[in-house]
Coordinates of C-alpha atoms in Angstrom, one line a residue:
Chain N
Q1 CA 13.4 9.1 12.3
V2 CA 11.3 7.4 14.9
Q3 CA 7.6 7.8 14.5
L4 CA 4.6 6.4 16.3
V5 CA 1.3 7.0 14.5
Q6 CA -1.9 6.2 16.3
S7 CA -5.4 5.5 15.0
G8 CA -8.1 8.1 15.0
A9 CA -10.5 9.3 17.6
E10 CA -13.2 6.9 18.9
V11 CA -16.6 7.3 20.5
R12 CA -18.0 4.4 22.5
K13 CA -21.0 3.8 24.7
P14 CA -20.6 2.7 28.3
G15 CA -19.9 -1.0 28.6
A16 CA -18.3 -1.2 25.1
S17 CA -14.7 -1.9 24.2
V18 CA -12.2 0.1 22.2
K19 CA -9.0 -0.9 20.4
V20 CA -6.3 1.7 19.7
S21 CA -3.4 1.1 17.3
C22 CA 0.1 2.5 17.3
K23 CA 2.2 2.0 14.1
A24 CA 6.0 2.3 14.6
S25 CA 8.5 3.3 12.0
G26 CA 12.1 4.4 11.9
Y27 CA 13.5 1.8 14.3
T28 CA 13.5 -2.0 14.8
F29 CA 10.1 -2.6 16.4
I30 CA 10.9 -5.8 18.1
S31 CA 13.9 -4.4 19.9
Y32 CA 11.9 -2.1 22.2
T33 CA 9.1 -2.2 24.7
M34 CA 6.0 -0.1 24.0
H35 CA 4.0 1.5 26.8
W36 CA 0.5 2.9 27.0
V37 CA -0.3 6.1 29.0
R38 CA -3.6 7.9 29.2
Q39 CA -4.5 11.5 30.1
A40 CA -8.0 12.4 31.1
P41 CA -9.1 16.0 30.2
G42 CA -7.2 18.5 32.2
Q43 CA -5.5 15.8 34.3
S44 CA -2.0 14.3 34.7
L45 CA -0.6 11.2 33.0
E46 CA -1.5 7.6 34.0
W47 CA 0.5 4.6 33.0
M48 CA -1.5 1.6 31.9
G49 CA 1.0 -1.1 30.9
W50 CA 3.6 -2.3 28.5
I51 CA 4.4 -4.9 25.9
N52 CA 7.8 -6.2 25.0
A53 CA 7.5 -6.1 21.2
G54 CA 10.0 -8.9 20.7
S55 CA 8.7 -11.5 23.2
G56 CA 5.1 -10.3 23.5
D57 CA 5.4 -10.3 27.3
T58 CA 3.1 -7.8 29.0
Q59 CA 2.6 -6.1 32.3
Y60 CA -0.4 -4.1 33.3
S61 CA -1.1 -1.6 36.0
Q62 CA -3.2 -3.2 38.7
K63 CA -5.8 -0.5 38.2
Y64 CA -6.6 -1.8 34.7
Q65 CA -5.9 -5.5 35.2
G66 CA -8.7 -7.5 33.7
R67 CA -9.9 -4.6 31.5
V68 CA -6.8 -3.9 29.4
T69 CA -5.1 -6.0 26.8
I70 CA -1.9 -4.9 25.0
T71 CA -0.9 -6.9 21.9
R72 CA 1.4 -6.4 18.9
D73 CA 1.7 -7.5 15.3
T74 CA 5.4 -7.7 14.5
S75 CA 4.8 -8.0 10.8
A76 CA 3.0 -4.6 10.9
S77 CA 5.3 -3.0 13.5
T78 CA 2.1 -2.1 15.3
A79 CA 1.1 -2.2 19.0
Y80 CA -2.5 -2.3 20.2
M81 CA -4.3 -1.4 23.4
E82 CA -7.8 -2.7 24.0
L83 CA -9.8 -1.4 26.9
S84 CA -13.1 -3.1 27.8
S85 CA -16.1 -2.4 30.0
L86 CA -15.8 1.3 29.2
R87 CA -17.2 3.9 31.6
S88 CA -17.4 7.7 31.3
E89 CA -14.2 8.0 33.5
D90 CA -12.3 6.3 30.7
T91 CA -12.8 9.4 28.5
A92 CA -9.2 10.4 27.8
V93 CA -6.4 10.8 25.3
Y94 CA -4.5 7.5 25.0
Y95 CA -0.8 7.6 24.1
C96 CA 1.6 4.9 23.1
A97 CA 5.2 5.6 24.1
R98 CA 8.4 3.8 23.3
D99 CA 10.7 2.7 26.1
H100 CA 14.1 4.4 25.9
S101 CA 15.7 1.0 26.6
T102 CA 13.7 -2.1 27.4
G103 CA 13.0 -2.2 31.1
D104 CA 13.9 1.4 31.8
Y105 CA 10.4 2.8 31.7
I106 CA 11.7 6.0 30.3
F107 CA 9.4 7.2 27.4
D108 CA 11.5 8.8 24.7
Y109 CA 9.1 8.8 21.8
W110 CA 5.3 9.3 22.0
G111 CA 2.4 8.8 19.6
Q112 CA 0.2 11.8 18.8
G113 CA -2.5 10.5 21.0
T114 CA -6.0 9.1 20.4
L115 CA -9.0 10.6 22.0
V116 CA -11.5 8.1 23.3
T117 CA -14.8 9.5 24.3
V118 CA -17.2 7.3 26.4
S119 CA -20.7 8.7 26.3
S120 CA -24.3 7.3 26.2
Chain J
D1 CA 2.1 3.1 44.8
I2 CA 4.7 5.9 44.9
V3 CA 3.0 9.3 45.0
M4 CA 4.8 12.1 43.2
T5 CA 4.0 15.6 44.4
Q6 CA 5.0 18.7 42.4
S7 CA 5.3 22.3 43.6
P8 CA 4.1 24.8 42.8
D9 CA 1.0 23.9 40.7
S10 CA 1.6 26.9 38.6
L11 CA 4.4 29.3 38.1
A12 CA 4.9 32.7 36.3
V13 CA 8.4 33.7 35.4
S14 CA 9.8 36.6 33.4
L15 CA 11.6 36.0 30.1
G16 CA 15.2 35.4 30.7
E17 CA 14.7 34.6 34.4
R18 CA 15.2 31.3 36.1
A19 CA 12.3 28.9 36.6
T20 CA 12.4 26.1 39.2
V21 CA 9.9 23.2 39.6
N22 CA 10.1 20.8 42.5
C23 CA 9.1 17.2 42.7
K24 CA 8.9 15.0 45.9
S25 CA 8.3 11.3 45.9
S26 CA 6.6 9.4 48.7
Q27 CA 9.5 7.0 49.0
S28 CA 13.1 7.1 47.7
V29 CA 13.6 6.4 44.0
L30 CA 17.4 5.9 44.4
Y31 CA 18.4 2.4 43.6
N32 CA 21.4 1.8 45.8
S33 CA 23.0 -1.0 43.7
N34 CA 23.7 1.4 40.8
N35 CA 23.4 4.7 42.6
K36 CA 20.8 5.9 40.0
N37 CA 17.7 8.0 40.7
Y38 CA 14.8 6.6 38.7
L39 CA 13.3 10.0 38.0
A40 CA 12.4 11.7 34.7
W41 CA 11.0 15.0 33.6
Y42 CA 8.7 15.7 30.7
Q43 CA 7.4 18.9 29.0
Q44 CA 3.9 19.0 27.5
K45 CA 2.6 21.8 25.3
P46 CA -1.1 22.2 24.6
G47 CA -2.4 19.6 22.1
Q48 CA 0.9 17.8 22.0
P49 CA 2.2 14.6 23.6
P50 CA 4.7 14.9 26.4
K51 CA 8.4 15.3 25.5
L52 CA 11.2 13.7 27.4
L53 CA 13.6 16.3 28.9
I54 CA 15.6 14.6 31.6
Y55 CA 16.1 11.1 32.9
W56 CA 18.1 9.5 35.7
A57 CA 17.3 12.7 37.5
S58 CA 20.0 14.8 35.7
T59 CA 20.7 13.3 32.2
R60 CA 19.5 15.6 29.5
E61 CA 17.8 13.9 26.5
S62 CA 19.5 14.4 23.2
G63 CA 18.5 17.6 21.5
V64 CA 17.2 19.3 24.7
P65 CA 18.6 22.8 25.2
D66 CA 21.2 23.0 28.0
R67 CA 19.1 25.7 29.8
F68 CA 17.2 22.7 31.1
S69 CA 18.8 20.8 34.0
G70 CA 17.7 18.3 36.7
S71 CA 19.0 17.8 40.1
G72 CA 18.2 16.0 43.4
S73 CA 18.4 12.5 44.9
G74 CA 16.3 10.1 47.0
T75 CA 13.0 11.8 47.4
D76 CA 13.5 15.5 46.4
F77 CA 14.1 16.6 42.8
T78 CA 14.3 19.9 40.9
L79 CA 13.9 20.9 37.3
S80 CA 15.5 24.2 36.5
I81 CA 15.3 26.4 33.4
S82 CA 18.2 28.8 33.6
S83 CA 16.8 31.5 31.2
L84 CA 13.2 31.2 30.4
Q85 CA 12.3 31.4 26.7
A86 CA 8.8 32.0 25.3
E87 CA 8.7 28.5 23.9
D88 CA 9.2 27.0 27.4
V89 CA 5.6 27.8 28.2
A90 CA 4.1 24.3 29.0
V91 CA 3.1 21.9 31.7
Y92 CA 6.0 20.0 33.3
Y93 CA 5.7 16.5 34.8
C94 CA 8.0 14.4 36.9
Q95 CA 7.8 10.6 36.7
Q96 CA 9.2 7.9 38.8
Y97 CA 10.2 4.6 37.2
Y98 CA 11.7 3.0 40.3
T99 CA 8.9 0.5 40.5
P100 CA 5.6 -0.2 38.8
P101 CA 3.1 1.2 38.6
I102 CA 4.9 4.0 37.0
T103 CA 3.5 7.3 38.4
F104 CA 3.6 10.9 37.4
G105 CA 3.3 14.2 39.4
Q106 CA 0.2 16.3 39.0
G107 CA 2.0 18.7 36.7
T108 CA 3.3 22.3 37.0
R109 CA 2.0 24.9 34.6
L110 CA 4.7 27.4 33.6
E111 CA 3.7 30.8 32.2
I112 CA 5.4 34.0 31.3
K113 CA 5.1 36.9 33.8

């Protein structure tokens, strides 16, 4: 069965960076696109960007352009999301989510979420 | 960016009754070349990630109970739960994937009356 397992909770100071991992299993990793979506406490969902796990191509939301980098390690079937220049407003649960079919932007499987807390 | 607006923000329905959540997009999400509406619905329970319920506005995801249905086209969409069960208590989100950035509605909290 498809599983996306994310790394554990992180605490960072303002200005620092954080890198969250998402290990995929139960399907052919390079055949799908992986997205990252975040959710601030009590708020809705916000799409950050995606990576084509096969080609490595990426696309980012303009809101995060220059601060977010999504990468992958095909040998480990793992996608990564790194967010830099953290501020308190970046405190959120970060999710990886698999694309239903590359290019559809329909999120059929989600990781359990990783809480990132930004606090001085 | 396409703005997705859901109504109501919260909803209380009796067990066994029908629940309806509305979603309106700031521009059409109907792609004329394939006649598909680029609209999905998700369910999120406390402490859990979202779960895909409906995509292409009306296609039910595998394993989703048939009491869940989606309808609408263009800019106006509806998620219906025909007979509310206790396990349906959750927040429901609509999402457009017509064009990046992908955007979600603010969510509708569904409770038992």
